[in-house]
Amino acid sequence: MEEFELNHLSATIKVINKKIEKAQIELADLKRLFEEKRLELGNNFYEYKQGQDLSGTFTSMSQIEEQQLGLEKEISKLRNQNNSPYFARIDFQTSSALQKVYIGLGSIIYNKKVYAVDWRSPIASLYYEYELGDAQYHINDKVIKGALTLKRQYKIENQQLLSYFDTNLTINDEILQEILSKHASDKMRQIVSTIQKEQNAIIRTEKTENILVQGVAGSGKTSIALHKAAYLLYKHRRSLKSSDILVLSPNNIFSSYISEVLPQLGEDNLVETTFAQLVRTELKRPIEPREDMLDEIATKADQETLNEISYKSSYEFLDSLLRFLKGPLTDIFSPKTLRYVIKEKDEGNEEIVFTEEETRNLFFKTFKGYDFYERINKIAWQYAMVFTEKRHYNKMQHRGLKDRFKHILYSFMPISDVEQIFQIFMAREKLSAKKTNTIKYMDKGTYLAIKHYLYGLDHDFSAKYLIIDEMQDFTPVDIYMFKKIWSCPYMIVGDVNQCIEKTLSKEYLQLTADFLGCNVYNLNKTYRSTQEIASFANNMIGIKNVEYVNRRGQSPKVIQTENQGQTIAKIITEECSDFDHIAIICKCNKEAKEICKQLNGKIDYVLMKEPEDYKNKVLVTTCATAKGIEFDAVIVPNADEENYKNSLDKNILYISSTRALHKLYFTCQNQPSKYLKNAIQEKE
């Protein structure tokens, strides 16, 4: 092993330790200073009580606390880098010099010497984008041209250089194989050392570009989205904070699963929520969980229900809703003449009059292009201004007048209750709509759209960048509301093939991209599962042109057995004992509870309900809950022809199968489902 490489690693680790030591000393000094300020505040309380200004002391303490947080974050990042300071090196020859550039999680600089650069830096892009030969990178508007003469990858663990490889590829196959062969962890890992060229292109897109990423299962869509956020926080660190980026996640379990990626990259976590939580906050009504909706259709889905879901998932439904809101609903606005006496006189009162015709013209003509609530706001402001100019009201009084006029203008609507309007629209569309306090999952976007059109939103959900995961789970009405709520740039990731309740096409994908003004990026290479599992799953639903990493393993197995509980326990103890995370993925909650009964006394397991449950080795869950997460091995029980027989069932089997990294099993008592014909069949 080259002495130069050993010396560089040793020198880099020493620098990291020096930086940690220096930061710890500074942190200790700040803590002492803060304590002194706190004691000073207490000791001089009597003087403060007499009227002395406290603002300077509190500002000083606040600044100290902010510096402390910055140092604590820096120390945490340095410690994270200490075991493995970098993962790659490039040699870049320009016309004037040869640069040896080491690439790691963050920059390591000491006394103006650069020991490693951040993977997000402009020069590091050469590692991801180019093979050996001519190459270039950009710094602002300047292009730096040269040639890559070396690409080297390192395996460093616990500060020890175990090996390195010179390659012409982004990632040496041996290193990639080793990383992908690891067991699943209870949190998603950062992937900076394995980012591929096509993934890097997405991560480094401009902040202003709206992008939609369509990726096959296991292509790294969510990881790319999170690394994109880290890249933006690095590139725009003066204008963008973690709290400025919002992630719409599928559910709380998934949010917990991805919660360590940004901290691993030295950044604070982003703001995360689900769209259902956002709607619940705005409408102050409970929303049916997506898992419950899927549970219901998985167990008793009649064709009428499936047809209704399909229609509500179409742009045709969105078009009908918007035409109803802007047409029949808006047309029932029926203003009356408003007359106000502002001064009584003997020869006649001085009045301000807003005629019915004037209000009607403003509403239906002048402000025609606006949503209902915007028209009301503009007319109320205009009418309040008339009073303000004649009576010289101040700003506060003007605001009060505007609110009064808004109330009066809304009274000209014969129907203004969101629930009633929803019921009328559903009746017009010949769709069922039972009146309950809980809003159906498929209807949450429709309710919000009605509320927004009539009244606007009560809460500020603004962000500077938006990431939407599992795009295929949202309806066009939901997507319309994303566009209404957020005017910032966004990144949308998903897979039209991973939708349970409906079948989506490439045409739907393009419609969505066009509607949102997104550039589409396709990821057709899968990294998660072995080639045997991935090809089996893709063949099941007819996906073609998928690229596979050459990681081989055991073919999926179908085991026909009289005792599923015993067979599942045997699979786990005999064939999967070395794995850390094994999932028994059921079709619905009722089935999951039944499988739990069959497993009682045979093996330890946890029925997954909360984020912390994922830490356990054996989990019983449903396809809806497991979506987006990965496991070392997956077992799908009751995989017989009766239980998995239609297109919806096929979707469930596909998504369940693609959760598996290394091994995939199906168990059943009766004839296996026709969708499993490509798996190895066994009988017990």
XYZ file of C-alpha atoms in Angstrom:
684
model
C 0.000 0.000 0.000
C 1.412 3.354 -1.008
C 3.114 5.179 1.843
C 1.740 8.438 0.482
C -1.852 7.284 1.018
C -1.168 6.104 4.559
C 0.542 9.386 5.400
C -2.296 11.468 3.962
C -4.903 9.551 5.956
C -2.878 9.906 9.143
C -2.386 13.639 8.576
C -6.090 14.135 7.834
C -7.163 12.348 11.021
C -4.737 14.455 13.065
C -6.221 17.620 11.552
C -9.751 16.471 12.366
C -8.739 15.789 15.977
C -7.113 19.232 16.225
C -10.261 20.870 14.876
C -12.407 18.909 17.338
C -10.138 19.900 20.221
C -10.185 23.564 19.185
C -13.974 23.577 18.816
C -14.400 21.924 22.228
C -12.242 24.606 23.883
C -14.271 27.351 22.194
C -17.498 25.632 23.245
C -16.354 25.401 26.871
C -15.460 29.122 26.828
C -18.886 29.992 25.464
C -20.603 27.901 28.115
C -18.639 29.716 30.837
C -19.506 33.084 29.297
C -23.178 32.154 29.106
C -23.167 31.090 32.759
C -21.522 34.394 33.718
C -24.230 36.316 31.872
C -26.919 34.237 33.535
C -25.481 34.878 37.014
C -25.073 38.563 36.206
C -28.730 38.694 35.270
C -29.710 37.145 38.586
C -27.350 39.218 40.750
C -28.419 42.509 39.204
C -32.109 41.723 39.131
C -32.967 44.535 41.554
C -31.436 47.164 39.241
C -33.258 45.649 36.290
C -36.463 45.755 38.258
C -36.015 49.502 38.682
C -36.296 49.962 34.940
C -32.846 49.201 33.526
C -32.963 47.911 29.954
C -32.669 44.115 29.755
C -32.657 43.812 25.967
C -28.860 44.016 25.567
C -28.222 41.206 28.060
C -30.824 38.903 26.510
C -29.519 39.616 22.990
C -25.983 38.768 24.110
C -27.137 35.495 25.704
C -29.091 34.597 22.596
C -26.029 35.173 20.403
C -23.909 32.985 22.694
C -26.474 30.180 22.504
C -26.493 30.424 18.709
C -22.688 30.159 18.614
C -22.857 27.157 20.944
C -25.289 25.358 18.631
C -23.010 26.068 15.659
C -19.978 24.617 17.453
C -21.901 21.562 18.649
C -23.008 20.926 15.068
C -19.423 21.339 13.815
C -18.077 18.906 16.441
C -20.748 16.353 15.563
C -19.882 16.591 11.873
C -16.137 16.265 12.529
C -16.685 13.197 14.710
C -18.811 11.731 11.944
C -15.894 12.237 9.537
C -13.229 10.987 11.921
C -13.635 7.255 11.272
C -13.662 7.666 7.484
C -12.515 11.155 6.415
C -12.950 10.566 2.692
C -14.065 7.892 0.228
C -12.493 8.941 -3.074
C -9.720 10.878 -4.764
C -9.406 12.439 -8.188
C -6.319 13.845 -9.885
C -7.257 16.745 -12.144
C -4.685 18.147 -14.535
C -5.260 21.706 -15.720
C -2.971 23.731 -17.947
C -1.242 25.158 -14.883
C -1.234 22.437 -12.187
C -2.107 18.902 -11.088
C -4.668 18.852 -8.266
C -4.980 15.828 -5.978
C -8.490 16.130 -4.556
C -9.812 13.897 -1.769
C -13.617 13.767 -1.466
C -15.542 13.187 1.756
C -18.683 14.102 3.698
C -17.328 17.585 4.376
C -14.376 19.843 3.706
C -11.312 19.420 5.933
C -9.072 22.508 5.807
C -6.296 23.475 8.217
C -3.783 26.317 7.904
C -5.029 26.938 4.354
C -4.223 23.358 3.316
C -7.119 21.304 1.913
C -7.085 17.686 3.140
C -10.530 16.816 1.734
C -13.348 18.621 -0.072
C -17.082 18.351 0.462
C -18.804 15.920 -1.940
C -21.127 18.789 -2.897
C -18.332 21.139 -3.975
C -18.038 22.000 -7.697
C -14.744 20.167 -8.187
C -16.151 16.992 -6.583
C -18.716 16.807 -9.398
C -15.866 15.555 -11.633
C -15.800 12.308 -9.645
C -19.469 11.591 -10.318
C -19.772 12.894 -13.864
C -16.637 11.908 -15.784
C -14.537 8.924 -16.735
C -10.777 9.366 -17.203
C -9.939 11.928 -19.854
C -11.153 15.418 -20.679
C -13.370 16.933 -18.000
C -14.625 20.252 -16.717
C -16.564 21.782 -13.838
C -18.244 25.104 -13.155
C -17.661 27.657 -10.430
C -20.464 30.184 -10.774
C -20.214 31.204 -14.449
C -16.590 30.156 -14.863
C -15.672 26.865 -16.588
C -12.537 25.059 -15.382
C -11.238 22.677 -18.053
C -8.672 19.912 -17.740
C -8.272 16.155 -17.688
C -8.992 13.474 -15.078
C -5.871 11.357 -14.756
C -6.891 9.309 -11.683
C -10.097 8.109 -9.986
C -9.442 6.249 -6.762
C -11.891 4.797 -4.233
C -11.089 3.947 -0.634
C -12.345 1.549 1.949
C -11.599 3.238 5.282
C -13.041 1.959 8.556
C -12.184 3.059 12.098
C -9.408 5.294 10.735
C -7.763 2.331 8.994
C -7.121 2.240 5.245
C -8.213 -1.291 4.352
C -7.937 -1.036 0.568
C -8.285 1.227 -2.454
C -9.121 0.794 -6.120
C -8.223 2.774 -9.219
C -11.097 2.790 -11.675
C -12.550 4.526 -14.685
C -16.097 4.184 -13.332
C -17.886 6.253 -10.713
C -18.060 3.338 -8.298
C -15.894 0.243 -8.513
C -18.169 -2.793 -8.819
C -16.461 -4.585 -5.931
C -17.110 -1.667 -3.550
C -20.706 -1.253 -4.753
C -21.395 -4.965 -4.317
C -20.085 -4.875 -0.774
C -22.178 -1.844 0.184
C -25.375 -3.211 -1.372
C -24.855 -6.600 0.274
C -25.020 -5.111 3.765
C -27.954 -5.816 6.037
C -30.818 -3.345 6.270
C -30.567 -0.795 9.069
C -33.378 0.747 11.099
C -32.636 4.120 9.439
C -31.918 5.018 5.826
C -28.193 5.609 5.217
C -26.475 8.396 3.283
C -25.121 7.270 -0.106
C -22.512 9.902 -1.024
C -19.844 7.303 -1.789
C -22.128 5.376 -4.183
C -23.962 8.153 -6.015
C -24.190 7.242 -9.694
C -23.820 9.594 -12.651
C -27.558 9.746 -13.404
C -28.346 10.311 -9.726
C -25.717 13.035 -9.445
C -27.248 14.860 -12.427
C -30.538 15.125 -10.516
C -28.908 16.125 -7.226
C -27.028 19.004 -8.868
C -29.931 20.465 -10.837
C -30.520 24.173 -10.315
C -32.663 25.204 -7.361
C -35.090 27.017 -9.659
C -35.803 23.934 -11.793
C -38.956 21.976 -10.961
C -38.198 18.277 -11.386
C -40.217 15.077 -11.370
C -38.258 11.870 -10.844
C -39.859 8.648 -12.055
C -37.799 5.772 -10.708
C -38.246 2.016 -10.565
C -38.357 0.362 -7.146
C -34.925 0.474 -5.495
C -33.513 3.178 -7.767
C -32.743 5.474 -4.822
C -35.443 8.117 -5.416
C -35.875 9.125 -1.767
C -32.129 9.084 -1.089
C -31.574 11.321 -4.099
C -34.236 13.754 -2.869
C -32.585 14.015 0.556
C -29.100 14.398 -0.942
C -30.562 17.045 -3.248
C -31.693 18.916 -0.127
C -28.193 18.601 1.367
C -26.695 19.894 -1.875
C -29.012 22.925 -1.893
C -28.180 23.679 1.744
C -24.488 23.633 0.810
C -24.758 25.673 -2.377
C -27.223 28.240 -1.011
C -26.080 28.232 2.627
C -26.430 32.017 2.935
C -30.066 32.096 1.867
C -31.412 28.626 2.658
C -31.790 26.818 5.994
C -33.007 23.300 6.757
C -36.220 24.792 8.115
C -36.875 26.360 4.687
C -37.196 22.929 3.011
C -40.429 20.984 3.466
C -40.810 17.253 2.846
C -44.239 15.720 2.306
C -43.756 12.123 3.471
C -46.117 9.139 3.024
C -46.485 8.490 6.781
C -44.824 8.953 10.174
C -43.033 5.580 10.037
C -41.387 6.574 6.756
C -40.484 9.996 8.209
C -38.696 8.265 11.078
C -36.944 5.894 8.663
C -35.328 8.760 6.702
C -34.614 10.946 9.752
C -30.871 10.179 9.990
C -29.820 10.939 6.403
C -29.399 14.718 6.747
C -27.625 14.520 10.151
C -25.207 11.968 8.636
C -24.448 14.591 6.000
C -23.837 17.264 8.622
C -27.137 19.100 8.100
C -30.133 19.658 10.339
C -33.272 17.697 9.551
C -35.838 19.210 7.230
C -39.407 20.117 8.134
C -41.554 17.034 7.533
C -45.278 16.444 7.470
C -47.873 14.461 5.563
C -50.465 16.041 3.296
C -53.185 14.484 5.464
C -51.762 16.233 8.557
C -51.723 19.522 6.677
C -55.371 19.119 5.595
C -56.377 18.126 9.127
C -54.728 21.269 10.489
C -56.554 23.472 7.986
C -60.011 21.873 8.119
C -59.932 20.917 11.808
C -61.404 17.511 10.998
C -59.892 14.021 11.192
C -58.694 12.425 7.940
C -59.032 8.713 7.239
C -55.493 7.195 7.237
C -54.333 5.995 3.831
C -53.587 2.613 5.390
C -57.261 2.257 6.444
C -58.480 3.152 2.959
C -56.153 0.605 1.377
C -57.128 -1.943 4.007
C -60.771 -1.569 3.076
C -60.324 -1.894 -0.669
C -57.897 -4.805 -0.238
C -60.505 -6.813 1.662
C -63.845 -5.812 0.132
C -63.299 -3.733 -2.957
C -66.310 -3.907 -5.286
C -66.021 -2.672 -8.848
C -68.077 0.445 -8.109
C -65.620 1.501 -5.377
C -62.610 0.859 -7.618
C -64.222 2.839 -10.439
C -64.847 5.747 -8.059
C -61.223 5.697 -6.870
C -60.039 5.590 -10.470
C -62.220 8.592 -11.380
C -61.108 10.624 -8.350
C -57.515 9.849 -9.365
C -57.965 11.424 -12.800
C -57.408 14.880 -14.235
C -60.971 14.626 -15.541
C -62.225 14.725 -11.941
C -60.039 17.761 -11.194
C -61.406 19.499 -14.289
C -64.986 18.805 -13.159
C -64.271 20.184 -9.692
C -62.720 23.403 -11.003
C -65.522 23.929 -13.516
C -68.057 23.473 -10.700
C -66.279 25.897 -8.352
C -65.706 28.588 -10.959
C -69.060 28.071 -12.659
C -72.254 26.945 -10.892
C -70.971 27.640 -7.370
C -69.620 31.111 -8.156
C -72.716 32.027 -10.184
C -74.978 31.836 -7.126
C -73.246 34.895 -5.626
C -76.158 37.341 -5.402
C -75.202 40.833 -4.130
C -77.550 43.519 -2.872
C -77.231 47.290 -2.703
C -75.382 48.553 0.387
C -76.304 52.004 1.692
C -74.549 53.826 4.566
C -75.369 57.235 6.068
C -72.107 58.932 7.042
C -73.549 62.389 7.906
C -77.081 63.579 8.604
C -78.047 66.952 7.118
C -81.258 68.948 7.089
C -81.242 69.145 3.297
C -80.531 65.434 2.973
C -78.195 62.790 4.391
C -74.705 62.254 3.011
C -74.476 58.589 2.006
C -72.035 56.044 0.643
C -73.802 53.605 -1.664
C -72.456 50.438 -3.254
C -75.078 49.323 -5.733
C -75.904 45.725 -6.567
C -74.739 46.342 -10.145
C -71.420 47.810 -8.972
C -70.687 44.819 -6.741
C -71.779 42.393 -9.461
C -69.495 44.013 -12.039
C -66.522 43.962 -9.701
C -67.120 40.312 -8.803
C -67.992 38.853 -12.200
C -65.994 41.122 -14.520
C -63.196 43.162 -12.938
C -61.889 40.335 -10.700
C -63.153 37.423 -12.806
C -59.764 35.678 -13.043
C -59.349 35.294 -9.284
C -60.504 32.649 -6.817
C -63.697 33.444 -4.887
C -61.946 34.530 -1.672
C -59.577 36.792 -3.626
C -62.523 38.536 -5.295
C -64.145 39.065 -1.898
C -60.883 40.416 -0.444
C -60.390 42.862 -3.307
C -63.962 44.184 -3.240
C -63.913 44.477 0.578
C -60.611 46.383 0.418
C -61.963 48.699 -2.277
C -65.146 49.447 -0.350
C -63.224 49.982 2.890
C -60.968 52.446 1.069
C -63.993 54.560 0.128
C -64.827 54.928 3.823
C -61.204 55.509 4.743
C -60.806 58.328 2.252
C -64.039 60.055 3.284
C -63.711 59.577 7.035
C -59.884 59.540 7.397
C -59.772 56.183 9.191
C -56.414 54.803 10.306
C -54.940 51.449 9.180
C -56.390 49.517 12.103
C -59.879 50.930 11.499
C -59.489 50.205 7.773
C -58.664 46.573 8.531
C -61.739 46.314 10.723
C -63.906 47.809 7.983
C -62.481 45.385 5.431
C -63.340 42.411 7.662
C -66.898 43.728 8.101
C -67.331 44.080 4.348
C -65.974 40.560 3.806
C -68.588 39.234 6.216
C -71.349 41.137 4.379
C -70.154 39.988 0.944
C -70.040 36.337 2.036
C -73.651 36.710 3.225
C -74.613 37.124 -0.445
C -73.809 33.429 -0.962
C -76.894 31.245 -0.377
C -74.563 28.317 0.410
C -71.114 28.838 1.894
C -70.559 25.749 4.060
C -67.696 23.571 2.788
C -69.427 20.306 3.725
C -72.664 21.268 1.956
C -70.780 22.331 -1.165
C -68.849 19.042 -1.144
C -72.113 17.085 -0.925
C -73.633 19.058 -3.813
C -70.586 18.490 -6.008
C -70.508 14.763 -5.268
C -74.220 14.491 -6.080
C -73.624 16.278 -9.397
C -70.866 13.761 -10.160
C -73.137 10.867 -9.115
C -70.650 9.775 -6.467
C -71.416 8.472 -2.983
C -70.707 10.758 -0.031
C -71.786 9.775 3.470
C -71.874 12.611 5.971
C -69.336 11.802 8.691
C -66.953 13.904 10.732
C -63.974 11.983 9.321
C -62.979 12.961 5.793
C -62.316 10.038 3.463
C -58.674 9.773 2.382
C -59.531 10.139 -1.326
C -61.586 13.281 -0.605
C -59.094 15.291 1.455
C -57.818 17.257 -1.544
C -61.361 18.022 -2.727
C -62.385 19.392 0.666
C -59.230 21.517 0.815
C -59.755 22.799 -2.727
C -63.304 23.927 -1.858
C -62.120 25.579 1.365
C -59.245 27.290 -0.437
C -61.382 28.542 -3.321
C -64.036 30.025 -1.028
C -62.034 31.265 1.952
C -58.322 30.827 1.309
C -56.193 29.064 3.905
C -55.931 29.994 7.591
C -52.365 28.716 8.006
C -49.074 29.625 6.396
C -47.441 26.484 4.971
C -44.843 28.392 2.982
C -41.433 26.935 2.145
C -38.496 27.868 -0.060
C -38.164 24.359 -1.477
C -40.628 21.474 -1.504
C -39.928 17.730 -1.749
C -42.896 15.444 -2.414
C -42.306 11.712 -1.985
C -44.475 8.841 -3.284
C -45.982 11.080 -5.967
C -48.182 8.257 -7.257
C -50.179 8.173 -4.016
C -51.603 11.659 -4.574
C -54.590 12.573 -6.726
C -54.593 15.356 -9.334
C -56.721 17.419 -6.917
C -53.986 17.000 -4.276
C -51.388 18.024 -6.856
C -53.494 21.062 -7.822
C -53.468 22.118 -4.166
C -49.681 21.711 -3.986
C -49.473 24.226 -6.804
C -51.875 26.582 -4.996
C -50.177 26.374 -1.593
C -46.524 26.450 -2.626
C -45.093 28.850 -5.182
C -41.513 27.710 -4.464
C -39.478 25.277 -6.631
C -40.128 21.597 -5.969
C -38.850 18.096 -6.505
C -41.378 15.284 -6.875
C -40.333 11.643 -6.716
C -42.303 8.464 -7.195
C -43.035 5.423 -9.295
C -46.252 5.004 -11.276
C -45.827 1.236 -10.893
C -45.986 1.392 -7.091
C -49.588 2.466 -6.708
C -51.888 0.027 -4.955
C -55.396 1.344 -5.484
C -55.169 2.386 -9.137
C -53.217 1.808 -12.329
C -51.265 4.775 -13.640
C -49.769 5.200 -17.097
C -46.818 7.049 -18.585
C -49.377 9.476 -20.041
C -50.523 10.308 -16.491
C -46.894 10.929 -15.534
C -46.424 13.362 -18.407
C -49.731 15.098 -17.639
C -48.561 15.655 -14.068
C -45.175 16.957 -15.214
C -46.803 19.353 -17.678
C -49.361 20.512 -15.109
C -46.628 21.370 -12.596
C -44.093 22.623 -15.132
C -41.548 19.916 -14.273
C -38.675 18.411 -16.202
C -38.909 14.605 -16.019
C -35.924 12.457 -15.008
C -36.177 8.669 -15.367
C -34.216 6.228 -13.208
C -34.313 2.711 -14.652
C -31.554 1.053 -12.645
C -32.431 -0.747 -9.410
C -29.943 -1.155 -6.554
C -31.988 -2.449 -3.619
C -32.800 -6.077 -4.354
C -30.778 -8.943 -5.773
C -31.198 -9.430 -9.498
C -33.340 -12.515 -8.860
C -35.822 -10.613 -6.663
C -35.911 -7.472 -8.801
C -36.396 -9.300 -12.107
C -39.089 -11.533 -10.559
C -41.025 -8.471 -9.317
C -40.666 -6.569 -12.591
C -41.739 -9.574 -14.666
C -44.810 -9.887 -12.458
C -46.228 -6.569 -13.649
C -44.545 -6.432 -17.046
C -41.931 -3.717 -16.472
C -39.215 -3.828 -19.114
C -35.948 -2.009 -19.812
C -34.841 -2.143 -16.166
C -31.106 -2.267 -15.438
C -29.854 -4.439 -12.587
C -26.748 -4.293 -10.453
C -24.938 -7.593 -10.831
C -25.709 -8.773 -7.290
C -26.935 -12.340 -7.340
C -28.847 -14.236 -4.721
C -31.516 -16.814 -4.023
C -34.567 -16.892 -6.300
C -37.932 -16.072 -4.652
C -39.648 -19.120 -3.159
C -43.303 -20.124 -2.878
C -43.880 -22.642 -0.095
C -47.221 -24.440 0.026
C -47.838 -25.589 3.592
C -50.582 -26.727 5.961
C -49.108 -24.681 8.824
C -48.053 -21.187 7.743
C -47.096 -20.030 11.241
C -44.703 -22.914 11.690
C -43.270 -22.511 8.171
C -42.706 -18.771 8.627
C -40.966 -19.365 11.961
C -38.779 -22.015 10.321
C -37.807 -19.657 7.453
C -36.798 -16.972 9.946
C -34.821 -19.208 12.306
C -33.153 -21.444 9.725
C -32.726 -19.326 6.581
C -32.740 -15.738 7.835
C -31.157 -15.980 11.279
C -28.268 -13.644 10.363
C -30.530 -10.841 9.149
C -31.362 -7.752 11.213
C -34.720 -6.814 9.685
C -37.304 -9.327 8.457
C -40.819 -8.326 7.422
C -43.915 -10.478 7.194
C -45.948 -8.297 4.831
C -49.677 -8.973 4.829
C -52.439 -7.792 2.546
C -54.455 -6.044 5.269
C -54.594 -5.467 9.033
C -57.076 -8.288 9.621
C -54.680 -10.716 7.952
C -51.732 -9.294 9.923
C -53.532 -9.921 13.228
C -54.361 -13.470 12.150
C -50.717 -14.155 11.235
C -49.693 -12.830 14.661
C -51.935 -15.444 16.283
C -50.313 -18.154 14.164
C -46.833 -16.974 15.214
C -47.569 -16.736 18.939
C -45.236 -19.000 20.902
C -43.180 -19.842 17.812
C -41.051 -16.704 17.348
C -40.613 -13.198 18.726
C -42.205 -10.509 16.545
C -43.743 -7.027 16.674
C -46.854 -5.813 14.853
C -45.566 -2.598 13.286
C -47.657 0.436 14.219
C -45.215 3.113 15.400
C -41.864 4.355 14.002
C -39.867 2.831 16.870
C -41.246 -0.641 15.992
C -38.936 -0.765 12.965
C -35.953 -1.336 15.265
C -37.152 -4.899 15.951
C -35.836 -7.877 14.029
C -39.135 -9.480 12.974
C -42.051 -7.274 12.006
C -45.573 -8.149 10.981
C -47.001 -5.353 8.846
C -49.099 -4.509 5.794
C -48.040 -3.503 2.313
C -49.433 0.016 2.853
C -47.335 0.551 5.988
C -44.155 -1.043 4.607
C -44.196 1.061 1.446
C -40.943 2.965 0.957
C -39.020 0.920 3.545
C -36.618 -1.971 2.923
C -35.909 -5.227 4.758
C -33.259 -7.948 4.551
C -35.934 -10.572 3.917
C -39.639 -10.418 3.167
C -42.241 -13.134 3.702
C -45.695 -12.715 2.128
C -48.267 -15.074 3.718
C -51.578 -16.293 2.234
C -50.180 -15.815 -1.272
C -52.800 -18.082 -2.833
C -54.996 -17.663 -5.892
C -58.069 -16.687 -3.868
C -56.275 -13.943 -1.907
C -54.241 -12.502 -4.799
C -56.318 -12.738 -7.960
C -56.926 -9.299 -9.529
C -54.871 -6.297 -10.701
C -55.100 -4.585 -7.316
C -53.759 -7.749 -5.640
C -50.936 -7.858 -8.200
C -49.939 -4.309 -7.227
C -49.791 -5.341 -3.569
C -47.618 -8.365 -4.398
C -45.289 -6.213 -6.484
C -44.778 -3.563 -3.801
C -44.339 -6.186 -1.065
C -41.763 -8.043 -3.182
C -39.694 -4.934 -3.882
C -39.182 -4.304 -0.155
C -36.738 -7.264 0.013
C -32.973 -6.796 -0.250
C -31.677 -10.371 -0.078
C -34.436 -12.995 0.252
C -38.111 -13.220 -0.682
C -40.641 -15.895 0.321
C -44.338 -16.527 -0.235
C -46.351 -18.969 1.846
C -49.843 -20.348 1.242
C -52.060 -23.299 2.099
C -53.892 -23.533 -1.224
C -52.954 -23.088 -4.878
C -50.374 -20.245 -5.219
C -51.420 -17.040 -6.980
C -50.964 -17.033 -10.747
C -48.716 -13.968 -10.331
C -46.078 -16.144 -8.637
C -45.507 -18.506 -11.534
C -41.880 -17.362 -11.958
C -40.938 -18.205 -8.360
C -39.546 -21.544 -7.205
C -42.451 -23.733 -5.993
C -42.027 -25.979 -2.935
C -44.404 -28.097 -0.867
C -44.198 -29.084 2.774
